[in-house]
CSV table of C-alpha atoms in Angstrom, one decimal:
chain,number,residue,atom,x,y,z
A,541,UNK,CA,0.0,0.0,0.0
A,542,UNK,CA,1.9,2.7,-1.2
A,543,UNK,CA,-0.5,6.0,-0.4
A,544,UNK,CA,-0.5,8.4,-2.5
A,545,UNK,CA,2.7,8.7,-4.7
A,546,UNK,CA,3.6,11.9,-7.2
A,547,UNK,CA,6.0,11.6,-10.4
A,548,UNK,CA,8.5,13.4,-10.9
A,549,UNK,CA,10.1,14.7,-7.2
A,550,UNK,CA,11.9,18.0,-9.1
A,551,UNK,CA,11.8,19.7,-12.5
A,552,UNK,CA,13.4,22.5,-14.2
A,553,UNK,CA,11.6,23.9,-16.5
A,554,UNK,CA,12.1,27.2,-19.0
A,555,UNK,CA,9.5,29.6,-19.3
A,556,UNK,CA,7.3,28.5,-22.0
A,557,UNK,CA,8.1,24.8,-21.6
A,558,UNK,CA,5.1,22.5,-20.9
A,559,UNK,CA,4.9,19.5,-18.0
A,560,UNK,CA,2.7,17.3,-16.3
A,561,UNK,CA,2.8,16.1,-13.1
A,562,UNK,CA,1.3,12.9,-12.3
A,563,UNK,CA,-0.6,11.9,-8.7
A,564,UNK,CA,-1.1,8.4,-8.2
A,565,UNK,CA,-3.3,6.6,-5.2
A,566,UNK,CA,-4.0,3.4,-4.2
A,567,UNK,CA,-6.9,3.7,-1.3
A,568,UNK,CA,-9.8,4.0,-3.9
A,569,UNK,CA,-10.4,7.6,-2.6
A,570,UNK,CA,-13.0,9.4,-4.6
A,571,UNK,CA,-11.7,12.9,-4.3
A,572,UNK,CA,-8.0,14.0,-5.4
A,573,UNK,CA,-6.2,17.6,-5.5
A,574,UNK,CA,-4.1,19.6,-6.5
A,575,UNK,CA,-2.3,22.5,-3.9
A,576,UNK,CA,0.9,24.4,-4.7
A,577,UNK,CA,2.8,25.4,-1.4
A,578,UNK,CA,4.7,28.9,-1.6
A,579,UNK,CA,6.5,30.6,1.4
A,580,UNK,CA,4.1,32.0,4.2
A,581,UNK,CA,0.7,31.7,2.2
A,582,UNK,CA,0.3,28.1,3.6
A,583,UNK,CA,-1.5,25.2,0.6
A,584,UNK,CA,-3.6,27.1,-1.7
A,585,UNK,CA,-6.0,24.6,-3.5
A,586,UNK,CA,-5.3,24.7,-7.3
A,587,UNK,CA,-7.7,21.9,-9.3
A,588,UNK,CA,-10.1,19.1,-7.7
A,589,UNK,CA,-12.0,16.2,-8.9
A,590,UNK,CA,-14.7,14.6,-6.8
A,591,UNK,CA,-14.6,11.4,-9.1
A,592,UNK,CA,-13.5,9.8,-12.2
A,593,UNK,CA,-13.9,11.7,-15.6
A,594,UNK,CA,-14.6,14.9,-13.0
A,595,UNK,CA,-12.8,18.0,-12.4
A,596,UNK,CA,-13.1,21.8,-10.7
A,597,UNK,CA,-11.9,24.9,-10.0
A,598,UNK,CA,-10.4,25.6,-6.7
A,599,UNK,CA,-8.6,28.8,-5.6
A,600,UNK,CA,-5.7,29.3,-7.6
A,601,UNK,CA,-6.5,27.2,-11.6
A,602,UNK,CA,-5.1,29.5,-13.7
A,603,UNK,CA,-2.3,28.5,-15.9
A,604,UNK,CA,-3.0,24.7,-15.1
A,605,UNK,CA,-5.2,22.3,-16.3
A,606,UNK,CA,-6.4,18.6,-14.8
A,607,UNK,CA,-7.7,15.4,-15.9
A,608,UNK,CA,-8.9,12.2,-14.0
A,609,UNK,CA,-9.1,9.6,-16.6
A,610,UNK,CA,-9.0,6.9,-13.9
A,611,UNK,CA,-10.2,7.2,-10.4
A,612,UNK,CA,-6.7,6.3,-9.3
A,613,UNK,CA,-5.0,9.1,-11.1
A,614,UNK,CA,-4.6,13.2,-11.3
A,615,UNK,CA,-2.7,14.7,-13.9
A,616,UNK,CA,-1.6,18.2,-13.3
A,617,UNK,CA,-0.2,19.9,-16.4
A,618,UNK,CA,1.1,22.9,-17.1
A,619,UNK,CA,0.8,24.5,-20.6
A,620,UNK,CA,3.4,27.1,-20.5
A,621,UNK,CA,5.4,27.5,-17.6
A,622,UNK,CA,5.9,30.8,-15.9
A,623,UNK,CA,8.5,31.6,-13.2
A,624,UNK,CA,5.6,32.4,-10.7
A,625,UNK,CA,4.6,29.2,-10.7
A,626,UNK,CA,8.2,27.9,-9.3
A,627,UNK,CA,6.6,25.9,-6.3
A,628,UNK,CA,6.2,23.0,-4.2
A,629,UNK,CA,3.1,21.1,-5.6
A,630,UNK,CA,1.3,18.6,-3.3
A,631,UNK,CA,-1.1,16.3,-4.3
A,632,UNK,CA,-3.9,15.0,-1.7
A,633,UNK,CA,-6.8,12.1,-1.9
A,634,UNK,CA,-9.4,11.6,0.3
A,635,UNK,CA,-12.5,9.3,0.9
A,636,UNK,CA,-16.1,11.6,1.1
A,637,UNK,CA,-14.8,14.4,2.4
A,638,UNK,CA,-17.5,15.2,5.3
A,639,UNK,CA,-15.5,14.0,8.3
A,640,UNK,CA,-12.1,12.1,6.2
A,641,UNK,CA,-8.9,13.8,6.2
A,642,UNK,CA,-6.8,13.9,3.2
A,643,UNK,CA,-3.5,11.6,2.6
A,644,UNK,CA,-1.0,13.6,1.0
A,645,UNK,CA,2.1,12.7,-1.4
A,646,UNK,CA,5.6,13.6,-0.6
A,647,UNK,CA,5.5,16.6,-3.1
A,648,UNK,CA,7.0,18.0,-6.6
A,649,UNK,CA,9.8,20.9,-6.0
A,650,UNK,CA,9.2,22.7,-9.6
A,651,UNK,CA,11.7,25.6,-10.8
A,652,UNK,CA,10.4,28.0,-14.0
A,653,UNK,CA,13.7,29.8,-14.9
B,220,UNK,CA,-17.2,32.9,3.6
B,221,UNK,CA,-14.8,30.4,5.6
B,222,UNK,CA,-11.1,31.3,6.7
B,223,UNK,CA,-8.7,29.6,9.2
B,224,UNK,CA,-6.1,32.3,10.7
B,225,UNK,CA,-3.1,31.1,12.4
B,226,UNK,CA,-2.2,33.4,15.1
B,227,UNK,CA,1.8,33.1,15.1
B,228,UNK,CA,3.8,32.2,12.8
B,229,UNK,CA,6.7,31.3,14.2
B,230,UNK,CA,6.7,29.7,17.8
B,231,UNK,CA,10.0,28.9,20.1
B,232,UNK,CA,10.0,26.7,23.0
B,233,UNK,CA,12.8,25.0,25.0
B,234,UNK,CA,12.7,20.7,24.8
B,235,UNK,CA,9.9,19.4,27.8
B,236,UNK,CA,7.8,23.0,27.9
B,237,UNK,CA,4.5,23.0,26.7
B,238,UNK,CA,3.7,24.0,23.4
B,239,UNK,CA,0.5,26.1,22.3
B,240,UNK,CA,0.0,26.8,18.4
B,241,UNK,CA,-3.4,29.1,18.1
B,242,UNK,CA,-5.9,28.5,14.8
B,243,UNK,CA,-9.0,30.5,15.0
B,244,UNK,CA,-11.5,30.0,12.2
B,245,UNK,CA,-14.4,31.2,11.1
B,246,UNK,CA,-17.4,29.6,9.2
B,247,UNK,CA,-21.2,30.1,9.2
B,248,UNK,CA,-21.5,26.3,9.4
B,249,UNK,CA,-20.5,23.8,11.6
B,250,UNK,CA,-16.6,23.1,10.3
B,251,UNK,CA,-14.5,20.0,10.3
B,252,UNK,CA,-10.9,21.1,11.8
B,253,UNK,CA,-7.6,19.4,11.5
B,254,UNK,CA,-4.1,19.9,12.1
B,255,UNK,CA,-1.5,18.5,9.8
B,256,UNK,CA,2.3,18.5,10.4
B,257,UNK,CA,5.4,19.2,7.9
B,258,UNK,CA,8.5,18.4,8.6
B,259,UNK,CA,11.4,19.7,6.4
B,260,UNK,CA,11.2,18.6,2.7
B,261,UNK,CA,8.6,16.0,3.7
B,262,UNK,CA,4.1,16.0,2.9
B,263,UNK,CA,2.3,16.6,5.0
B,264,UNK,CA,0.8,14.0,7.9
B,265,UNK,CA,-2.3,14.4,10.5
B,266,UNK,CA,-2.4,15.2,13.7
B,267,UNK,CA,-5.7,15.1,14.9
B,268,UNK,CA,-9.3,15.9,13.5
B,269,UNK,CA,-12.8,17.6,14.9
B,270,UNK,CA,-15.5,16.1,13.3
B,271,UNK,CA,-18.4,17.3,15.5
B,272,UNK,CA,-17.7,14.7,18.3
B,273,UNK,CA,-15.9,15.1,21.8
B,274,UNK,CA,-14.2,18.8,21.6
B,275,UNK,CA,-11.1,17.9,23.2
B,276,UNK,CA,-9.0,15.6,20.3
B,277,UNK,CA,-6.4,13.4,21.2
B,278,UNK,CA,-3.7,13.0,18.1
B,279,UNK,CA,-0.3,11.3,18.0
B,280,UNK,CA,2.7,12.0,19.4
B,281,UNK,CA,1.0,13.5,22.7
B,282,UNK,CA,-1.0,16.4,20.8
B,283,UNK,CA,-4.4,17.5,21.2
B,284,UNK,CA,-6.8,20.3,20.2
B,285,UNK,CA,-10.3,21.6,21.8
B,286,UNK,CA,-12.6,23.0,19.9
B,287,UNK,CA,-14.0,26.1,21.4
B,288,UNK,CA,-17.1,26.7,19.1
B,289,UNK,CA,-17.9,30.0,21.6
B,290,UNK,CA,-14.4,31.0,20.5
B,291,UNK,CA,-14.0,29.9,17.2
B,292,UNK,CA,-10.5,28.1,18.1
B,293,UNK,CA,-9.1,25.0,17.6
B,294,UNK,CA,-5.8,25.2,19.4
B,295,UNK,CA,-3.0,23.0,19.2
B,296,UNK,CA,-1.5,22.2,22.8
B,297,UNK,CA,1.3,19.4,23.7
B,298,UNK,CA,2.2,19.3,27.4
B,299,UNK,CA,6.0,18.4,26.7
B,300,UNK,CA,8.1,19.8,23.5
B,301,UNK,CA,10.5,17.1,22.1
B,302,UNK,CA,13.3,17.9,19.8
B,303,UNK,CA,11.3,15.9,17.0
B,304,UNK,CA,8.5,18.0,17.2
B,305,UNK,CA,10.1,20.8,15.1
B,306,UNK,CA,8.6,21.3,12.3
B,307,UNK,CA,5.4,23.4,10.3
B,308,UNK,CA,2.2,22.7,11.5
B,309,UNK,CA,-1.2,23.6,9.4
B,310,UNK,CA,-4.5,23.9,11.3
B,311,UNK,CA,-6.9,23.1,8.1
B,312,UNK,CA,-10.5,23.7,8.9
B,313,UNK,CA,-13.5,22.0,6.2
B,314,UNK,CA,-16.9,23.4,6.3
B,315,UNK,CA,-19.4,20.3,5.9
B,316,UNK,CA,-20.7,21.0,3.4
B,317,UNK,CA,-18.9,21.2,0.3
B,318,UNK,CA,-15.2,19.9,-1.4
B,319,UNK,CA,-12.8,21.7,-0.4
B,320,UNK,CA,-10.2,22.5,2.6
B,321,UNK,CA,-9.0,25.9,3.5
B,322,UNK,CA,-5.2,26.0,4.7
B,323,UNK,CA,-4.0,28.3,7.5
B,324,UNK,CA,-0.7,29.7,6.6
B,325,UNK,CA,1.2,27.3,9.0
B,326,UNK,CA,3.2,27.7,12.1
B,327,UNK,CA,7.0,27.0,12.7
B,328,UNK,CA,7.6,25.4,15.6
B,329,UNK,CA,11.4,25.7,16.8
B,330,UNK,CA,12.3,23.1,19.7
B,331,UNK,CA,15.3,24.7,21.5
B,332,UNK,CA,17.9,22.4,23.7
């Protein structure tokens, strides 16, 4: 049981460049993220999807897109890269929401030069 | 509108005093609270959760929280620091109806010698 596992650990990119980050559970949790983490402003929540083939908005969605082909998987891409979106990205899964906690992966460190 | 405020963000205490870490939050609904933990480079783990049962929480590592709905807190308390506890902590409140979790902008803990 492996948790919740993201792909890759670091990137560089260039500005412009294009990248997808991949979130991977194994707890058949319904609901996924996406956060970015950025010094003193805490997890900000970037895309969700309560479900396979389903995805929303959350606080911060601009300049990403999301797709959950399969309930085990969250795909966070980026379509051209821009240096204020050098972050730590955190993926999260959890089972119905109401009174579940989420299980978070170990993180992507991403660098836009 | 829902918001989590962490009071300090940066705490210091010497190994075996107690520790406090203060989240206030507001919400016009009944709220699911939580306190996660990040230590350096790692995801983030829970602590404890509020889910509308006892008010005082017991978590690991000898933390709890009570939720003071007259106050609108849900502080973090641990009678004795250890070294190990340094580290961010996130007090993440969830309003129960709806998707998503609000982030407090965290709280480093230093645990002096």
């Amino acid at each position: 049981n492996a948790g919740v596992t993201q792909t890759p650990k670091f990137r560089v990119l260039k500005t412009g460049q294009s990248m997808t980050l991949l979130c991977a559970q194994d707890m058949n949790h319904e609901y996924m993220y996406w956060y970015r983490q950025d010094p003193g402003m805490g997890l900000r929540l970037i895309h969700y999807s309560v479900g396979e083939g389903t995805t929303a908005k959350g606080e911060v969605p601009d300049g990403y897109n999301v797709s959950r082909l399969k309930k085990q998987n969250f795909l966070l891409g980026l379509e051209s890269a821009a240096p204020s979106q050098t972050s730590v990205y955190f993926c999260a899964s959890s089972w119905f929401p109401e009174t579940y906690e989420q299980y978070f992966g170990p993180g992507t460190r991403l660098t836009v030069t | 509108a829902q918001s989590v405020t962490q009071l300090d963000s940066h705490v210091s205490v010497s190994e075996g005093t107690p520790v406090l870490l203060r989240c206030n939050y507001s919400s016009s609904y009944s709220p699911s609270l939580f306190w996660y933990v990040q230590h350096p480079n790692k995801g983030l783990q829970l602590l404890l959760k509020y889910t509308s049962a006892a008010t005082l929480v017991k978590g690991i590592n000898g933390f709890e929280a009570e939720f003071k709905k007259s106050e609108t807190s849900f502080h973090l308390t641990k009678p004795s620091a250890h070294m190990s506890d340094a580290a961010e902590y996130f007090c993440v409140v969830r309003r129960n109806t709806g998707n998503q979790f609000y982030f407090g902008t965290g709280t480093s803990l230093t645990v002096i010698p």
